[in-house]
Amino acid sequence: YETTQKIRREHKNSTLPIIAVTAKAMKGDRQKCIEAGASDYITKPLKIDQLLSLMRVWFYK
């Protein structure tokens, strides 16, 4: 969460998409990531098609 917050803080006007990737799929993790400034959230093990889909959504906005 700290890294995402730092990126958002230092690049205040940035529309840089940040997709959080986590190994822990604990209840509330997604919300914490979004609140920290992540654009979206995905859990490990990664499914490549799911990751590519998220990238298409966020990088073409």
mmCIF file of N, CA and C in Angstrom, residues 3-17 37:
data_model
loop_
_atom_site.group_PDB
_atom_site.id
_atom_site.type_symbol
_atom_site.label_atom_id
_atom_site.label_comp_id
_atom_site.label_asym_id
_atom_site.label_seq_id
_atom_site.Cartn_x
_atom_site.Cartn_y
_atom_site.Cartn_z
ATOM 1 N N THR A 3 3.806 1.870 -1.322
ATOM 2 C CA THR A 3 4.385 2.226 -2.620
ATOM 3 C C THR A 3 3.351 2.902 -3.502
ATOM 4 N N THR A 4 2.154 2.363 -3.514
ATOM 5 C CA THR A 4 1.080 2.962 -4.313
ATOM 6 C C THR A 4 0.792 4.374 -3.828
ATOM 7 N N GLN A 5 0.702 4.553 -2.526
ATOM 8 C CA GLN A 5 0.454 5.886 -1.970
ATOM 9 C C GLN A 5 1.569 6.858 -2.338
ATOM 10 N N LYS A 6 2.801 6.395 -2.278
ATOM 11 C CA LYS A 6 3.940 7.256 -2.614
ATOM 12 C C LYS A 6 3.902 7.662 -4.086
ATOM 13 N N ILE A 7 3.605 6.713 -4.965
ATOM 14 C CA ILE A 7 3.509 7.028 -6.396
ATOM 15 C C ILE A 7 2.428 8.071 -6.627
ATOM 16 N N ARG A 8 1.273 7.874 -6.032
ATOM 17 C CA ARG A 8 0.168 8.823 -6.211
ATOM 18 C C ARG A 8 0.510 10.193 -5.627
ATOM 19 N N ARG A 9 1.158 10.210 -4.501
ATOM 20 C CA ARG A 9 1.519 11.465 -3.841
ATOM 21 C C ARG A 9 2.542 12.249 -4.662
ATOM 22 N N GLU A 10 3.540 11.556 -5.202
ATOM 23 C CA GLU A 10 4.607 12.231 -5.939
ATOM 24 C C GLU A 10 4.209 12.607 -7.364
ATOM 25 N N HIS A 11 3.196 11.968 -7.883
ATOM 26 C CA HIS A 11 2.719 12.251 -9.242
ATOM 27 C C HIS A 11 1.242 12.617 -9.159
ATOM 28 N N LYS A 12 0.968 13.711 -8.492
ATOM 29 C CA LYS A 12 -0.398 14.104 -8.147
ATOM 30 C C LYS A 12 -1.364 14.151 -9.323
ATOM 31 N N ASN A 13 -0.924 14.617 -10.455
ATOM 32 C CA ASN A 13 -1.811 14.734 -11.601
ATOM 33 C C ASN A 13 -1.690 13.557 -12.560
ATOM 34 N N SER A 14 -1.018 12.524 -12.117
ATOM 35 C CA SER A 14 -0.771 11.370 -12.979
ATOM 36 C C SER A 14 -2.013 10.503 -13.125
ATOM 37 N N THR A 15 -2.229 10.056 -14.335
ATOM 38 C CA THR A 15 -3.303 9.096 -14.594
ATOM 39 C C THR A 15 -2.710 7.706 -14.792
ATOM 40 N N LEU A 16 -1.484 7.533 -14.322
ATOM 41 C CA LEU A 16 -0.798 6.257 -14.441
ATOM 42 C C LEU A 16 -1.622 5.142 -13.813
ATOM 43 N N PRO A 17 -1.981 4.122 -14.595
ATOM 44 C CA PRO A 17 -2.719 2.994 -14.016
ATOM 45 C C PRO A 17 -1.796 2.154 -13.134
ATOM 46 N N GLY A 37 -4.821 3.904 -3.680
ATOM 47 C CA GLY A 37 -4.597 4.570 -4.958
ATOM 48 C C GLY A 37 -4.445 3.652 -6.149
#
